[in-house]
Amino acid sequence: MVNNKFYRICTAIILLLLIVYLGDKVNFIFRPLTSLIHIIIIPLLIAGFFYYLLRPLVDYMERHKMNRALSVIIIYVVIALILAGFSVLVWPSLREQLWNFIENTPDLISSLTNQLTELEQNGFLSRYLPEDSDLVSRLSDFLSQGITQVSDYVAGLFSVVSNLVIILATFPIMLYYMLKEGSKFGTNLTLLLPRHYRKDGEETVHEIDDALSNYIVGRVIVNVALGILMYIGFLILGLPYALLLTMVSIILNFIPYVGAILAAIPVVIVGFIESPSMAIWSLVIIVIAQQIQDNLVSPYVYGKKLDIHPLTTVILLLVGADLGNILGMIIVIPLYMILKIIVRKIHYRIVEDKTEPVE
C-alpha cells in the first residue's frame, strides 16, 4: 500500500510537470487569454474594492424598500458630487504640492545634505560615528538612487495604467452589476459547480465574502482615521507638503506592519529638511497617531485580530513585494485569505468523505 501510494504521488507530480512543460511550449495559445486578464485585472480589483465599501449602503437602502438598481444610481450621483467637490476643494492643493515636490526634489536633497553636514560640523554626528565616516556623501548617493528608483517605479505604474480610459469606462459598469446583484453575485458562481458540491461552494463563497468585507471596510476606516489624525498633527506642526504626505501615508498603511514604517520615512525626511526638531516632532505625531489607531480605532473596528500569524504576514509581504511591488504587497493578504478559506474547505471535504460511513 505504501509503495502504491508513493508511485501514485510520483506519477501525479510527473504528469503535473509534463502539463506545465507542454503549456509553456504552446503558450501562444494562451496569449489572448493572458492579454485579456491584463486588461481587466485592474478594473476588476478597483470594482471589487468599491463593491465591499458600498455594498453595506446599498443593502441598507434595500432594507428600506428601495430598488437596488435605483440605490446604486443614487450612490453614483452622490459619488459624482463628492468627486466634483474634491476636484474643486482638495485636488488643486494636492496637485500643487505634488508638482512642487517633484520640481523641488534636487533642492530638497541639497537641503538635506546641508543639514547633515551642519550636524557633522557641530560634532553631533561625530560622537556616534567613526572619524573616517563619510555618512553625508553615502546618504546623498543613497537618496539620489532612491529618487531614481521611485521615478522608474512611477513610470512603470503609469505604463500599467496607461489605458486609463478603459479602466474608467469599465470598472463603474462592473461595479454597477456587482452592487445590483449583491449576494446573488457570489451564489451564481456556485452554479458552475457540480450539484453535489454546491452547498459547500455557497458556504465557501459566503465565508470569503465576509472575510474580504471585514478586511477591506476595516482597513479603509482605520487608515482614514489615521490619516485625519496625522494631517491635523502635520498642520499644527507646520510640516511642508502635509496633504501630500498624508495621502501617501494612507495608501502605504494598507500594507500591514511594513506600511507604517514606509509611510514614516518621507515624513521624517521632509521634516528633517526643515530642521532636526521638526523631524523629531513629526515622528512623535506619527507614533501617537499609530498608538491611537492600534489601541482605540482598530479594536473597535475589527473586534478581533485577523486570523493570520505575524510571521506569515511578513513572508506574504516579501512575496508580494517580489511579485508586484507596492500593489503586490497590498493585495497579497486578501489573496491569501481567499486561498486559505478554499484550501481549508477542500481539506475538510476530503477528510469528511474519507470518514463518511459506507452504507
Short mmCIF file of C-alpha atoms in Angstrom, two decimals:
data_model
loop_
_atom_site.label_atom_id
_atom_site.label_comp_id
_atom_site.label_asym_id
_atom_site.label_seq_id
_atom_site.Cartn_x
_atom_site.Cartn_y
_atom_site.Cartn_z
CA MET A 1 0.00 0.00 0.00
CA VAL A 2 2.84 2.40 0.86
CA ASN A 3 4.64 1.68 -2.39
CA ASN A 4 1.46 2.00 -4.42
CA LYS A 5 0.67 5.33 -2.77
CA PHE A 6 4.25 6.52 -3.35
CA TYR A 7 4.09 5.62 -7.04
CA ARG A 8 0.72 7.31 -7.44
CA ILE A 9 2.07 10.51 -5.90
CA CYS A 10 5.17 10.38 -8.13
CA THR A 11 3.03 9.78 -11.21
CA ALA A 12 0.78 12.71 -10.34
CA ILE A 13 3.80 15.00 -9.89
CA ILE A 14 5.31 13.87 -13.20
CA LEU A 15 2.03 14.42 -15.03
CA LEU A 16 1.68 17.87 -13.47
CA LEU A 17 5.21 18.84 -14.55
CA LEU A 18 4.50 17.45 -18.03
CA ILE A 19 1.37 19.59 -18.28
CA VAL A 20 3.33 22.68 -17.22
CA TYR A 21 6.09 21.88 -19.74
CA LEU A 22 3.64 21.37 -22.62
CA GLY A 23 1.73 24.50 -21.61
CA ASP A 24 4.97 26.51 -21.83
CA LYS A 25 5.63 25.12 -25.34
CA VAL A 26 2.19 26.19 -26.61
CA ASN A 27 1.97 29.45 -24.67
CA PHE A 28 0.90 31.27 -27.85
CA ILE A 29 -2.50 29.57 -27.42
CA PHE A 30 -2.97 31.22 -24.01
CA ARG A 31 -1.59 34.63 -25.06
CA PRO A 32 -5.03 36.14 -25.90
CA LEU A 33 -6.35 34.96 -22.53
CA THR A 34 -3.32 36.47 -20.77
CA SER A 35 -3.82 39.78 -22.58
CA LEU A 36 -7.50 39.79 -21.57
CA ILE A 37 -6.60 39.19 -17.93
CA HIS A 38 -4.04 42.04 -18.01
CA ILE A 39 -6.70 44.38 -19.40
CA ILE A 40 -9.47 43.56 -16.91
CA ILE A 41 -7.46 42.82 -13.76
CA ILE A 42 -7.07 46.45 -12.63
CA PRO A 43 -10.72 47.47 -13.29
CA LEU A 44 -11.81 44.27 -11.56
CA LEU A 45 -9.67 44.97 -8.48
CA ILE A 46 -10.97 48.54 -8.28
CA ALA A 47 -14.56 47.38 -8.73
CA GLY A 48 -14.13 44.71 -6.04
CA PHE A 49 -12.64 47.25 -3.63
CA PHE A 50 -15.53 49.70 -4.03
CA TYR A 51 -18.06 46.85 -4.05
CA TYR A 52 -17.25 45.97 -0.45
CA LEU A 53 -17.20 49.65 0.54
CA LEU A 54 -20.57 50.49 -1.00
CA ARG A 55 -22.50 47.23 -0.58
CA PRO A 56 -23.48 47.91 3.07
CA LEU A 57 -25.04 51.19 1.95
CA VAL A 58 -26.92 49.52 -0.92
CA ASP A 59 -28.15 46.78 1.45
CA TYR A 60 -29.32 49.43 3.90
CA MET A 61 -31.29 51.23 1.21
CA GLU A 62 -32.79 47.93 0.03
CA ARG A 63 -33.96 47.12 3.55
CA HIS A 64 -35.83 50.43 3.44
CA LYS A 65 -37.85 49.27 0.40
CA MET A 66 -35.70 50.91 -2.26
CA ASN A 67 -34.86 49.12 -5.51
CA ARG A 68 -31.19 48.03 -5.66
CA ALA A 69 -30.64 49.41 -9.16
CA LEU A 70 -32.08 52.78 -8.14
CA SER A 71 -29.97 52.71 -4.97
CA VAL A 72 -26.80 52.18 -6.99
CA ILE A 73 -27.69 55.05 -9.34
CA ILE A 74 -28.32 57.38 -6.39
CA ILE A 75 -24.98 56.40 -4.85
CA TYR A 76 -23.27 57.04 -8.20
CA VAL A 77 -24.78 60.53 -8.28
CA VAL A 78 -23.64 61.24 -4.72
CA ILE A 79 -20.13 59.97 -5.54
CA ALA A 80 -20.05 62.20 -8.61
CA LEU A 81 -20.94 65.20 -6.43
CA ILE A 82 -18.24 64.23 -3.91
CA LEU A 83 -15.65 63.92 -6.69
CA ALA A 84 -16.71 67.31 -8.03
CA GLY A 85 -16.23 68.82 -4.57
CA PHE A 86 -12.86 67.05 -4.25
CA SER A 87 -11.71 68.39 -7.62
CA VAL A 88 -12.64 71.92 -6.56
CA LEU A 89 -11.63 71.98 -2.89
CA VAL A 90 -8.84 69.40 -2.43
CA TRP A 91 -7.31 68.47 -5.76
CA PRO A 92 -5.80 71.90 -6.62
CA SER A 93 -3.87 71.99 -3.34
CA LEU A 94 -2.84 68.34 -3.65
CA ARG A 95 -1.72 68.81 -7.26
CA GLU A 96 0.24 71.93 -6.38
CA GLN A 97 2.05 70.15 -3.53
CA LEU A 98 2.80 67.17 -5.78
CA TRP A 99 4.31 69.25 -8.59
CA ASN A 100 6.20 71.45 -6.14
CA PHE A 101 7.65 68.37 -4.51
CA ILE A 102 8.75 66.93 -7.87
CA GLU A 103 10.23 70.23 -9.06
CA ASN A 104 11.97 70.91 -5.75
CA THR A 105 13.43 67.42 -5.32
CA PRO A 106 17.03 68.49 -6.18
CA ASP A 107 16.76 71.42 -3.76
CA LEU A 108 15.33 69.11 -1.08
CA ILE A 109 18.27 66.73 -1.45
CA SER A 110 20.68 69.66 -1.29
CA SER A 111 18.97 70.99 1.84
CA LEU A 112 19.10 67.56 3.44
CA THR A 113 22.80 67.27 2.65
CA ASN A 114 23.41 70.71 4.19
CA GLN A 115 21.54 69.71 7.34
CA LEU A 116 23.64 66.57 7.71
CA THR A 117 26.83 68.49 7.02
CA GLU A 118 25.90 71.07 9.63
CA LEU A 119 25.22 68.36 12.21
CA GLU A 120 28.53 66.72 11.35
CA GLN A 121 30.44 70.03 11.71
CA ASN A 122 28.72 70.75 15.03
CA GLY A 123 30.03 67.46 16.35
CA PHE A 124 26.62 65.92 16.89
CA LEU A 125 27.15 63.05 14.47
CA SER A 126 30.86 62.66 15.17
CA ARG A 127 30.05 61.44 18.69
CA TYR A 128 28.37 58.35 17.30
CA LEU A 129 30.34 57.78 14.08
CA PRO A 130 33.97 56.89 13.34
CA GLU A 131 36.27 59.72 12.34
CA ASP A 132 36.70 58.46 8.78
CA SER A 133 32.97 58.01 8.22
CA ASP A 134 31.57 59.52 5.00
CA LEU A 135 27.91 59.33 6.05
CA VAL A 136 26.89 62.53 4.29
CA SER A 137 28.21 61.54 0.86
CA ARG A 138 26.88 57.99 1.14
CA LEU A 139 23.48 59.20 2.24
CA SER A 140 23.36 61.68 -0.64
CA ASP A 141 24.18 58.90 -3.10
CA PHE A 142 21.56 56.69 -1.49
CA LEU A 143 18.88 59.37 -1.79
CA SER A 144 19.78 60.02 -5.43
CA GLN A 145 19.48 56.31 -6.22
CA GLY A 146 16.24 56.14 -4.26
CA ILE A 147 14.73 59.03 -6.22
CA THR A 148 15.77 57.36 -9.48
CA GLN A 149 14.13 54.11 -8.42
CA VAL A 150 10.98 55.92 -7.34
CA SER A 151 10.83 57.70 -10.69
CA ASP A 152 11.25 54.39 -12.52
CA TYR A 153 8.52 52.84 -10.37
CA VAL A 154 6.14 55.72 -11.04
CA ALA A 155 6.88 55.43 -14.77
CA GLY A 156 6.20 51.69 -14.59
CA LEU A 157 2.99 52.35 -12.67
CA PHE A 158 1.85 54.76 -15.35
CA SER A 159 2.64 52.17 -18.01
CA VAL A 160 0.43 49.68 -16.16
CA VAL A 161 -2.47 52.10 -16.04
CA SER A 162 -1.72 53.69 -19.39
CA ASN A 163 -5.10 52.55 -20.65
CA LEU A 164 -6.80 54.86 -18.17
CA VAL A 165 -9.81 55.46 -20.40
CA ILE A 166 -10.59 51.73 -20.49
CA ILE A 167 -10.27 51.49 -16.71
CA LEU A 168 -12.55 54.46 -16.08
CA ALA A 169 -15.06 53.15 -18.61
CA THR A 170 -15.18 49.53 -17.42
CA PHE A 171 -14.87 49.50 -13.64
CA PRO A 172 -18.06 51.56 -12.97
CA ILE A 173 -20.00 49.13 -15.19
CA MET A 174 -18.54 46.13 -13.36
CA LEU A 175 -19.25 47.79 -10.03
CA TYR A 176 -22.84 48.58 -11.01
CA TYR A 177 -23.71 44.97 -11.80
CA MET A 178 -21.84 43.67 -8.76
CA LEU A 179 -23.80 46.01 -6.47
CA LYS A 180 -27.05 45.31 -8.28
CA GLU A 181 -26.69 41.55 -7.85
CA GLY A 182 -25.46 41.84 -4.26
CA SER A 183 -25.17 38.45 -2.55
CA LYS A 184 -26.54 36.76 -5.68
CA PHE A 185 -23.27 37.56 -7.44
CA GLY A 186 -21.32 35.01 -5.42
CA THR A 187 -24.15 32.49 -5.34
CA ASN A 188 -24.36 32.48 -9.12
CA LEU A 189 -20.71 31.43 -9.29
CA THR A 190 -21.54 28.22 -7.42
CA LEU A 191 -23.88 27.16 -10.22
CA LEU A 192 -20.73 26.23 -12.17
CA LEU A 193 -20.00 23.51 -9.60
CA PRO A 194 -21.49 20.01 -9.67
CA ARG A 195 -24.76 19.79 -7.75
CA HIS A 196 -23.15 17.62 -5.05
CA TYR A 197 -20.70 20.40 -4.13
CA ARG A 198 -22.92 23.47 -4.48
CA LYS A 199 -23.75 23.68 -0.79
CA ASP A 200 -20.05 23.62 0.10
CA GLY A 201 -19.42 26.17 -2.64
CA GLU A 202 -22.04 28.53 -1.24
CA GLU A 203 -20.59 28.22 2.27
CA THR A 204 -17.10 28.92 0.93
CA VAL A 205 -18.25 31.94 -1.09
CA HIS A 206 -20.09 33.40 1.92
CA GLU A 207 -17.05 32.86 4.15
CA ILE A 208 -14.75 34.54 1.62
CA ASP A 209 -17.25 37.35 1.21
CA ASP A 210 -17.42 38.02 4.96
CA ALA A 211 -13.63 37.89 5.33
CA LEU A 212 -12.98 40.32 2.46
CA SER A 213 -15.76 42.66 3.57
CA ASN A 214 -14.46 42.86 7.14
CA TYR A 215 -10.87 43.32 5.97
CA ILE A 216 -11.44 45.96 3.27
CA VAL A 217 -14.02 48.05 5.14
CA GLY A 218 -11.99 47.81 8.32
CA ARG A 219 -8.73 48.84 6.64
CA VAL A 220 -10.38 51.83 4.97
CA ILE A 221 -11.95 53.07 8.22
CA VAL A 222 -8.75 52.59 10.21
CA ASN A 223 -6.49 54.21 7.58
CA VAL A 224 -8.79 57.19 7.04
CA ALA A 225 -8.94 57.76 10.81
CA LEU A 226 -5.14 57.53 10.96
CA GLY A 227 -4.81 59.95 8.04
CA ILE A 228 -7.07 62.51 9.72
CA LEU A 229 -5.04 62.33 12.94
CA MET A 230 -1.76 62.69 11.09
CA TYR A 231 -2.99 65.55 8.91
CA ILE A 232 -4.19 67.53 11.95
CA GLY A 233 -0.83 66.98 13.63
CA PHE A 234 1.11 67.98 10.50
CA LEU A 235 -0.92 71.18 10.17
CA ILE A 236 -0.30 72.08 13.81
CA LEU A 237 3.40 71.38 13.31
CA GLY A 238 3.54 73.35 10.05
CA LEU A 239 5.07 70.47 8.11
CA PRO A 240 5.50 71.19 4.36
CA TYR A 241 3.53 69.05 1.91
CA ALA A 242 1.21 67.98 4.75
CA LEU A 243 -1.68 66.93 2.48
CA LEU A 244 0.55 65.03 0.04
CA LEU A 245 2.38 63.18 2.82
CA THR A 246 -0.93 62.28 4.47
CA MET A 247 -2.33 60.82 1.24
CA VAL A 248 0.84 58.78 0.72
CA SER A 249 0.66 57.56 4.31
CA ILE A 250 -2.97 56.45 3.92
CA ILE A 251 -2.09 54.41 0.83
CA LEU A 252 1.05 52.86 2.35
CA ASN A 253 -0.75 51.95 5.58
CA PHE A 254 -2.85 49.44 3.62
CA ILE A 255 0.31 47.32 3.88
CA PRO A 256 0.31 45.63 7.31
CA TYR A 257 3.29 46.24 9.62
CA VAL A 258 5.68 47.49 6.93
CA GLY A 259 3.31 50.22 5.68
CA ALA A 260 3.64 52.27 8.87
CA ILE A 261 7.45 52.30 8.54
CA LEU A 262 7.37 53.14 4.82
CA ALA A 263 4.89 55.96 5.47
CA ALA A 264 7.07 57.45 8.20
CA ILE A 265 10.24 57.66 6.09
CA PRO A 266 9.21 60.52 3.71
CA VAL A 267 7.55 62.40 6.58
CA VAL A 268 10.70 62.32 8.70
CA ILE A 269 12.92 63.23 5.74
CA VAL A 270 10.79 66.27 4.82
CA GLY A 271 10.67 67.30 8.48
CA PHE A 272 14.46 66.92 8.81
CA ILE A 273 15.00 69.16 5.78
CA GLU A 274 13.21 71.93 7.69
CA SER A 275 15.01 71.22 10.98
CA PRO A 276 16.01 68.24 13.12
CA SER A 277 13.48 69.24 15.76
CA MET A 278 10.64 69.16 13.20
CA ALA A 279 11.74 65.67 12.15
CA ILE A 280 11.54 64.53 15.78
CA TRP A 281 8.12 66.12 16.29
CA SER A 282 6.89 64.61 13.01
CA LEU A 283 7.92 61.18 14.26
CA VAL A 284 6.18 61.85 17.58
CA ILE A 285 2.95 62.71 15.76
CA ILE A 286 3.18 59.52 13.69
CA VAL A 287 3.77 57.38 16.80
CA ILE A 288 0.88 58.99 18.68
CA ALA A 289 -1.46 58.55 15.71
CA GLN A 290 -0.36 54.91 15.32
CA GLN A 291 -0.97 54.23 19.00
CA ILE A 292 -4.46 55.74 18.81
CA GLN A 293 -5.12 53.63 15.73
CA ASP A 294 -3.83 50.38 17.25
CA ASN A 295 -5.37 50.74 20.72
CA LEU A 296 -8.63 52.60 20.09
CA VAL A 297 -9.72 52.53 16.46
CA SER A 298 -8.60 49.07 15.30
CA PRO A 299 -10.11 47.06 18.20
CA TYR A 300 -13.41 48.89 17.77
CA VAL A 301 -13.50 48.31 14.00
CA TYR A 302 -12.20 44.74 13.80
CA GLY A 303 -13.40 43.43 17.15
CA LYS A 304 -10.61 40.83 16.96
CA LYS A 305 -7.36 40.47 15.08
CA LEU A 306 -7.16 38.85 11.68
CA ASP A 307 -6.55 35.12 11.79
CA ILE A 308 -3.08 35.46 10.24
CA HIS A 309 0.14 34.81 12.12
CA PRO A 310 2.56 37.78 12.09
CA LEU A 311 5.36 35.63 10.63
CA THR A 312 3.02 34.50 7.86
CA THR A 313 2.17 38.15 7.18
CA VAL A 314 5.86 39.09 6.86
CA ILE A 315 6.51 36.21 4.45
CA LEU A 316 3.45 37.15 2.38
CA LEU A 317 4.60 40.77 2.20
CA LEU A 318 8.03 39.69 0.96
CA VAL A 319 6.42 37.52 -1.72
CA GLY A 320 4.03 40.31 -2.71
CA ALA A 321 6.86 42.84 -2.94
CA ASP A 322 8.86 40.48 -5.16
CA LEU A 323 5.92 39.82 -7.48
CA GLY A 324 4.21 43.19 -7.68
CA ASN A 325 5.98 45.88 -5.61
CA ILE A 326 3.57 48.00 -3.55
CA LEU A 327 0.46 46.77 -5.38
CA GLY A 328 1.50 43.18 -4.72
CA MET A 329 2.04 43.92 -1.02
CA ILE A 330 -1.45 45.42 -0.78
CA ILE A 331 -3.37 42.60 -2.46
CA VAL A 332 -1.33 39.63 -1.18
CA ILE A 333 -3.15 39.49 2.19
CA PRO A 334 -6.67 39.32 0.67
CA LEU A 335 -5.46 36.72 -1.83
CA TYR A 336 -4.00 34.64 1.00
CA MET A 337 -7.28 34.88 2.91
CA ILE A 338 -9.20 33.60 -0.13
CA LEU A 339 -6.80 30.73 -0.77
CA LYS A 340 -6.73 29.79 2.91
CA ILE A 341 -10.51 29.51 3.07
CA ILE A 342 -10.69 27.49 -0.16
CA VAL A 343 -7.90 25.09 0.86
CA ARG A 344 -9.40 24.64 4.32
CA LYS A 345 -12.81 23.86 2.85
CA ILE A 346 -11.35 21.38 0.31
CA HIS A 347 -9.31 19.66 3.03
CA TYR A 348 -12.36 19.42 5.29
CA ARG A 349 -14.40 17.99 2.45
CA ILE A 350 -11.77 15.36 1.63
CA VAL A 351 -11.46 14.28 5.28
CA GLU A 352 -15.25 14.22 5.62
CA ASP A 353 -15.61 12.00 2.54
CA LYS A 354 -12.99 9.58 3.88
CA THR A 355 -14.61 9.31 7.32
CA GLU A 356 -18.16 9.07 5.97
CA PRO A 357 -19.54 5.57 6.72
CA VAL A 358 -20.25 3.34 3.73
CA GLU A 359 -23.91 2.24 3.57
#
